[in-house]
Structures are given as structure tokens and as C-alpha cells.
Amino acid sequence: GAGVSQTPSNKVTEKGKYVELRCDPISGHTALYWYRQSLGQGPEFLIYFQGTGAADDSGLPNDRFFAVRPEGSVSTLKIQRTERGDSAVYLCASSLGQGLAGGFEQFFGPGTRLTVL
Amino acid sequence: ELKVEQNPLFLSMQEGKNYTIYCNYSTTSDRLYWYRQDPGKSLESLFVLLSNGAVKQEGRLMASLDTKARLSTLHITAAVHDLSATYFCAGASGGGADGLTFGKGTHLIIQP
């Protein structure tokens, strides 16, 4: 079956602009996660959704970052007034989010490489 | 707050040799994950370890978990060039489907 997909694969924007990054999780996965990975580092947790609601947004760095998942499937990560320090690869993952403990295994998408000039 | 430390961060080894990557974590973690990442690619799930003493093997890779020592290991047996990649361990401090805390990764180069 199809894995996690993310669009766009690359996004170049100018400082101060607004961007939206999209994630389409594996069908039937109720949990969806956003991470940010800087060069040479491990992924850093941003936010996780269980269904439509944000269950934990403690990783969002500031109020310029916001994410939604209105119908419990596709999610959009929104970044306002982008800064050069926002440049990174933004990864989305999904999991079954319930049932046996193995249902919490997270499957990652290919990522969106964001470059802020 | 859960912290995850991996060592070594860089490892160059020859084909045919054995080696172990170590992952220490700071507080109770319900689950411990290992991922592989090739350059420019996303993360591929290798193992999910759920309980103390858990051991899982896939090909030349074997992962284990010691929750009392807060330590997981990834052992590579008779390394081959195709295993060259960056390996990450990650833990989850809460129950359920919480977000993961990743280590910095171990960049592994296997030379012929």
C-alpha cells in the first residue's frame, strides 16, 4: 500500500513569507506526527495529532508554527513570517496510534526540504 | 524530559567486522526504536523494542533493550558495504502514541 506522502518535496521561500507543507498519512493511521531535521542532526519532534486534535504540540518552537488536521487524515504545517533558521527538512510520520504496542510504530514520509533565503 | 544519547557518532569499519552502536536514555521509555537513514532519504524503521530483555534480529543487524540500564544496542555482524548509513535510536517518554525523542545518530561507513 501507499506510504506517507509529503508535498512539496522542496520549497524555497524568502524570509518573511508564509509557507504550507502538506502530509498525507498511511490510510487508516489515526496518529500523525511532524518532525524537523536539521543537517547532521536527528529529527526533532514538533507536534502530534490523534485524529483531528493536536494531542501534543509542545515541540512547536514558537507561535509562527501551526498545524491542522481538519478531517483526521491530511495535515498541513503552516509557518508564518519564515526566518532563515527555519530552513530544515520537515518530516511527517504516521502510526496506527492504538491497539497493540506495535501499533505505535511510526512510518516516515520522504520529507519537505524548506530553504528560507 | 527524555534525553537520548548515541555513541559513537561516527564509525568507519571494514567489511566483515562486527561492531555495536550504543543508545543510552535518561528516563523511563516505554519503547525504543531504531531507524536507518540513507543520505538525502527519509527514515526507515528497523526495530521496535517494547520490553526489558527484548531482542530482535533482521539479517546482520540485532537490537536489544535493557530497561534497567536504560540502554539499547544495535549490533552489526560481518558488516557489508550496503549497511553504510546513519542509524538513529529514539525513545518515547509517555505512554501511547507520543512523539519520539531521537539521538543524534551514528554515521556508519563500511569500507571494502
Tab-separated table of C-alpha atoms in Angstrom:
chain	number	residue	atom	x	y	z
A	1	GLY	CA	0.000	0.000	0.000
A	2	ALA	CA	0.936	3.643	-0.280
A	3	GLY	CA	3.223	5.071	2.339
A	4	VAL	CA	3.266	8.541	3.861
A	5	SER	CA	3.470	11.213	1.196
A	6	GLN	CA	4.542	14.835	1.547
A	7	THR	CA	4.311	17.791	-0.765
A	8	PRO	CA	6.150	19.700	-1.962
A	9	SER	CA	9.420	17.794	-1.872
A	10	ASN	CA	11.325	21.069	-1.981
A	11	LYS	CA	10.264	24.579	-1.080
A	12	VAL	CA	12.362	27.697	-1.453
A	13	THR	CA	10.969	30.886	0.008
A	14	GLU	CA	12.108	34.304	1.100
A	15	LYS	CA	12.466	35.475	4.645
A	16	GLY	CA	9.167	36.777	5.967
A	17	LYS	CA	6.945	34.740	3.667
A	18	TYR	CA	4.263	32.223	4.646
A	19	VAL	CA	4.547	28.548	3.712
A	20	GLU	CA	2.344	25.471	3.953
A	21	LEU	CA	3.646	21.930	3.950
A	22	ARG	CA	1.303	19.017	3.377
A	23	CYS	CA	1.319	15.462	4.701
A	24	ASP	CA	-0.879	12.571	3.584
A	25	PRO	CA	-0.574	9.693	6.093
A	26	ILE	CA	-0.995	5.976	5.549
A	27	SER	CA	-4.672	5.150	5.183
A	28	GLY	CA	-6.204	4.105	8.497
A	29	HIS	CA	-3.469	5.638	10.644
A	30	THR	CA	-5.036	7.781	13.340
A	31	ALA	CA	-1.820	9.299	14.696
A	32	LEU	CA	0.170	11.812	12.671
A	33	TYR	CA	3.441	13.488	13.629
A	34	TRP	CA	5.558	16.361	12.400
A	35	TYR	CA	9.300	16.494	12.963
A	36	ARG	CA	12.043	18.843	11.824
A	37	GLN	CA	15.511	17.626	10.915
A	38	SER	CA	18.465	19.971	10.579
A	39	LEU	CA	21.607	18.912	8.776
A	40	GLY	CA	23.592	16.358	10.732
A	41	GLN	CA	21.006	16.076	13.492
A	42	GLY	CA	18.293	13.671	14.497
A	43	PRO	CA	14.655	14.558	13.888
A	44	GLU	CA	13.154	16.937	16.433
A	45	PHE	CA	9.525	16.408	17.449
A	46	LEU	CA	7.148	19.286	16.692
A	47	ILE	CA	3.527	18.157	17.100
A	48	TYR	CA	1.363	15.054	17.067
A	49	PHE	CA	-2.301	14.564	16.210
A	50	GLN	CA	-4.632	11.825	17.354
A	51	GLY	CA	-7.493	12.086	14.904
A	52	THR	CA	-8.340	15.730	14.310
A	53	GLY	CA	-6.972	17.108	17.557
A	54	ALA	CA	-3.429	18.083	18.457
A	55	ALA	CA	-2.567	15.732	21.322
A	56	ASP	CA	0.845	17.283	21.964
A	57	ASP	CA	2.179	20.480	20.408
A	58	SER	CA	4.979	21.001	22.914
A	59	GLY	CA	7.652	20.798	20.225
A	60	LEU	CA	6.448	23.757	18.161
A	61	PRO	CA	9.253	26.306	18.535
A	62	ASN	CA	7.075	29.433	18.629
A	63	ASP	CA	3.720	30.829	17.579
A	64	ARG	CA	4.810	31.227	13.958
A	65	PHE	CA	4.307	27.491	13.603
A	66	PHE	CA	0.844	25.981	13.411
A	67	ALA	CA	-0.563	22.684	12.167
A	68	VAL	CA	-4.040	21.418	11.376
A	69	ARG	CA	-5.668	18.128	10.546
A	70	PRO	CA	-9.315	19.069	9.997
A	71	GLU	CA	-10.678	15.717	8.826
A	72	GLY	CA	-8.343	13.400	10.671
A	73	SER	CA	-6.349	12.463	7.587
A	74	VAL	CA	-4.263	15.019	5.681
A	75	SER	CA	-2.339	17.515	7.774
A	76	THR	CA	-0.853	20.899	6.920
A	77	LEU	CA	2.050	22.505	8.750
A	78	LYS	CA	1.934	26.272	8.430
A	79	ILE	CA	4.841	28.603	9.067
A	80	GLN	CA	4.316	32.361	9.171
A	81	ARG	CA	6.963	35.035	8.717
A	82	THR	CA	9.617	32.485	7.863
A	83	GLU	CA	13.149	33.001	9.122
A	84	ARG	CA	16.440	31.620	7.810
A	85	GLY	CA	16.674	29.436	10.903
A	86	ASP	CA	13.512	27.613	9.803
A	87	SER	CA	15.456	26.004	6.956
A	88	ALA	CA	15.412	22.246	7.515
A	89	VAL	CA	13.790	19.056	6.298
A	90	TYR	CA	10.277	18.723	7.673
A	91	LEU	CA	9.296	15.107	8.149
A	92	CYS	CA	5.837	13.704	8.648
A	93	ALA	CA	5.133	10.286	10.155
A	94	SER	CA	2.022	8.284	10.922
A	95	SER	CA	1.125	5.311	13.071
A	96	LEU	CA	-1.938	3.234	13.883
A	97	GLY	CA	-1.861	5.007	17.218
A	98	GLN	CA	-3.814	2.368	19.070
A	99	GLY	CA	-4.180	-1.308	19.748
A	100	LEU	CA	-1.124	-3.429	20.464
A	101	ALA	CA	2.065	-1.609	21.387
A	102	GLY	CA	3.457	-2.368	17.945
A	103	GLY	CA	0.693	-0.145	16.611
A	104	PHE	CA	2.761	2.819	17.736
A	105	GLU	CA	5.484	2.178	15.161
A	106	GLN	CA	5.941	5.392	13.196
A	107	PHE	CA	6.385	5.360	9.439
A	108	PHE	CA	8.041	8.386	7.895
A	109	GLY	CA	7.400	10.242	4.673
A	110	PRO	CA	10.124	11.486	2.313
A	111	GLY	CA	10.144	14.960	3.832
A	112	THR	CA	9.919	18.511	2.540
A	113	ARG	CA	13.199	20.377	2.287
A	114	LEU	CA	12.478	24.001	3.208
A	115	THR	CA	15.021	26.660	2.335
A	116	VAL	CA	14.472	30.212	3.548
A	117	LEU	CA	16.626	32.739	1.719
B	1	GLU	CA	12.414	15.260	29.854
B	2	LEU	CA	13.716	12.275	27.938
B	3	LYS	CA	17.227	12.597	26.533
B	4	VAL	CA	18.744	10.069	24.153
B	5	GLU	CA	22.477	9.726	23.595
B	6	GLN	CA	24.127	7.578	20.980
B	7	ASN	CA	27.720	6.590	20.649
B	8	PRO	CA	29.750	6.569	18.669
B	9	LEU	CA	28.532	9.387	16.432
B	10	PHE	CA	30.870	8.377	13.630
B	11	LEU	CA	32.136	4.921	12.839
B	12	SER	CA	34.282	3.695	9.980
B	13	MET	CA	34.751	-0.027	9.790
B	14	GLN	CA	35.828	-2.695	7.386
B	15	GLU	CA	33.612	-5.247	5.754
B	16	GLY	CA	33.424	-8.491	7.655
B	17	LYS	CA	33.915	-6.927	11.085
B	18	ASN	CA	31.470	-6.789	13.984
B	19	TYR	CA	30.536	-3.683	15.886
B	20	THR	CA	27.969	-2.303	18.325
B	21	ILE	CA	26.218	1.055	18.491
B	22	TYR	CA	25.036	2.143	21.939
B	23	CYS	CA	21.959	4.140	22.851
B	24	ASN	CA	21.507	5.473	26.396
B	25	TYR	CA	18.380	7.252	27.521
B	26	SER	CA	17.756	9.362	30.579
B	27	THR	CA	14.317	8.452	31.910
B	28	THR	CA	11.820	5.672	31.586
B	29	SER	CA	10.982	4.967	27.966
B	30	ASP	CA	8.111	2.653	27.083
B	31	ARG	CA	9.520	1.799	23.714
B	32	LEU	CA	12.809	2.079	21.900
B	33	TYR	CA	13.069	2.414	18.161
B	34	TRP	CA	15.899	2.044	15.681
B	35	TYR	CA	15.804	3.743	12.304
B	36	ARG	CA	18.102	3.820	9.309
B	37	GLN	CA	18.577	6.880	7.097
B	38	ASP	CA	20.435	6.921	3.786
B	39	PRO	CA	21.824	10.257	2.523
B	40	GLY	CA	19.050	12.503	1.249
B	41	LYS	CA	16.378	9.958	2.161
B	42	SER	CA	13.795	9.585	4.869
B	43	LEU	CA	13.879	7.233	7.854
B	44	GLU	CA	13.314	3.519	7.508
B	45	SER	CA	12.027	1.681	10.568
B	46	LEU	CA	14.313	-1.181	11.607
B	47	PHE	CA	13.192	-2.338	15.048
B	48	VAL	CA	10.670	-1.543	17.763
B	49	LEU	CA	11.676	-2.844	21.210
B	50	LEU	CA	8.855	-2.977	23.705
B	51	SER	CA	10.053	-4.643	26.874
B	52	ASN	CA	13.078	-5.356	29.018
B	53	GLY	CA	15.249	-8.036	27.514
B	54	ALA	CA	13.686	-7.702	24.072
B	55	VAL	CA	15.953	-8.844	21.271
B	56	LYS	CA	15.162	-8.555	17.578
B	57	GLN	CA	17.222	-9.588	14.580
B	58	GLU	CA	16.996	-8.851	10.892
B	59	GLY	CA	19.816	-10.092	8.695
B	60	ARG	CA	23.129	-8.783	10.007
B	61	LEU	CA	21.502	-6.392	12.488
B	62	MET	CA	20.426	-7.262	16.006
B	63	ALA	CA	18.885	-4.878	18.520
B	64	SER	CA	18.381	-5.365	22.242
B	65	LEU	CA	16.875	-3.427	25.115
B	66	ASP	CA	17.831	-3.296	28.796
B	67	THR	CA	15.319	-1.028	30.520
B	68	LYS	CA	17.040	-1.275	33.896
B	69	ALA	CA	20.290	0.060	32.463
B	70	ARG	CA	18.349	2.393	30.139
B	71	LEU	CA	20.427	1.040	27.286
B	72	SER	CA	19.732	-0.298	23.839
B	73	THR	CA	22.318	-1.702	21.477
B	74	LEU	CA	22.417	-2.256	17.739
B	75	HIS	CA	24.900	-4.964	16.833
B	76	ILE	CA	26.245	-5.387	13.330
B	77	THR	CA	27.603	-8.781	12.398
B	78	ALA	CA	30.027	-9.289	9.496
B	79	ALA	CA	29.348	-5.829	8.097
B	80	VAL	CA	28.806	-5.301	4.386
B	81	HIS	CA	29.055	-2.064	2.404
B	82	ASP	CA	25.258	-1.884	1.913
B	83	LEU	CA	24.837	-1.249	5.646
B	84	SER	CA	26.564	2.133	5.334
B	85	ALA	CA	24.009	4.702	6.541
B	86	THR	CA	23.114	6.818	9.548
B	87	TYR	CA	21.387	4.912	12.354
B	88	PHE	CA	19.137	6.618	14.866
B	89	CYS	CA	17.673	5.381	18.094
B	90	ALA	CA	14.596	7.047	19.543
B	91	GLY	CA	12.522	6.714	22.676
B	92	ALA	CA	9.031	7.696	23.783
B	93	SER	CA	8.670	9.011	27.316
B	94	GLY	CA	4.922	8.902	27.506
B	95	GLY	CA	2.505	6.071	27.018
B	96	GLY	CA	0.576	5.563	23.862
B	97	ALA	CA	1.335	7.222	20.574
B	98	ASP	CA	3.589	10.031	21.775
B	99	GLY	CA	6.191	11.793	19.663
B	100	LEU	CA	9.699	10.382	19.697
B	101	THR	CA	12.935	11.801	21.049
B	102	PHE	CA	15.827	10.954	18.764
B	103	GLY	CA	19.526	10.622	19.362
B	104	LYS	CA	21.957	12.496	17.126
B	105	GLY	CA	22.568	9.429	15.002
B	106	THR	CA	25.557	7.229	14.260
B	107	HIS	CA	27.084	7.823	10.841
B	108	LEU	CA	28.376	4.425	9.771
B	109	ILE	CA	30.782	3.924	6.876
B	110	ILE	CA	31.693	0.378	5.898
B	111	GLN	CA	34.705	0.114	3.674
B	112	PRO	CA	35.525	-2.817	1.418
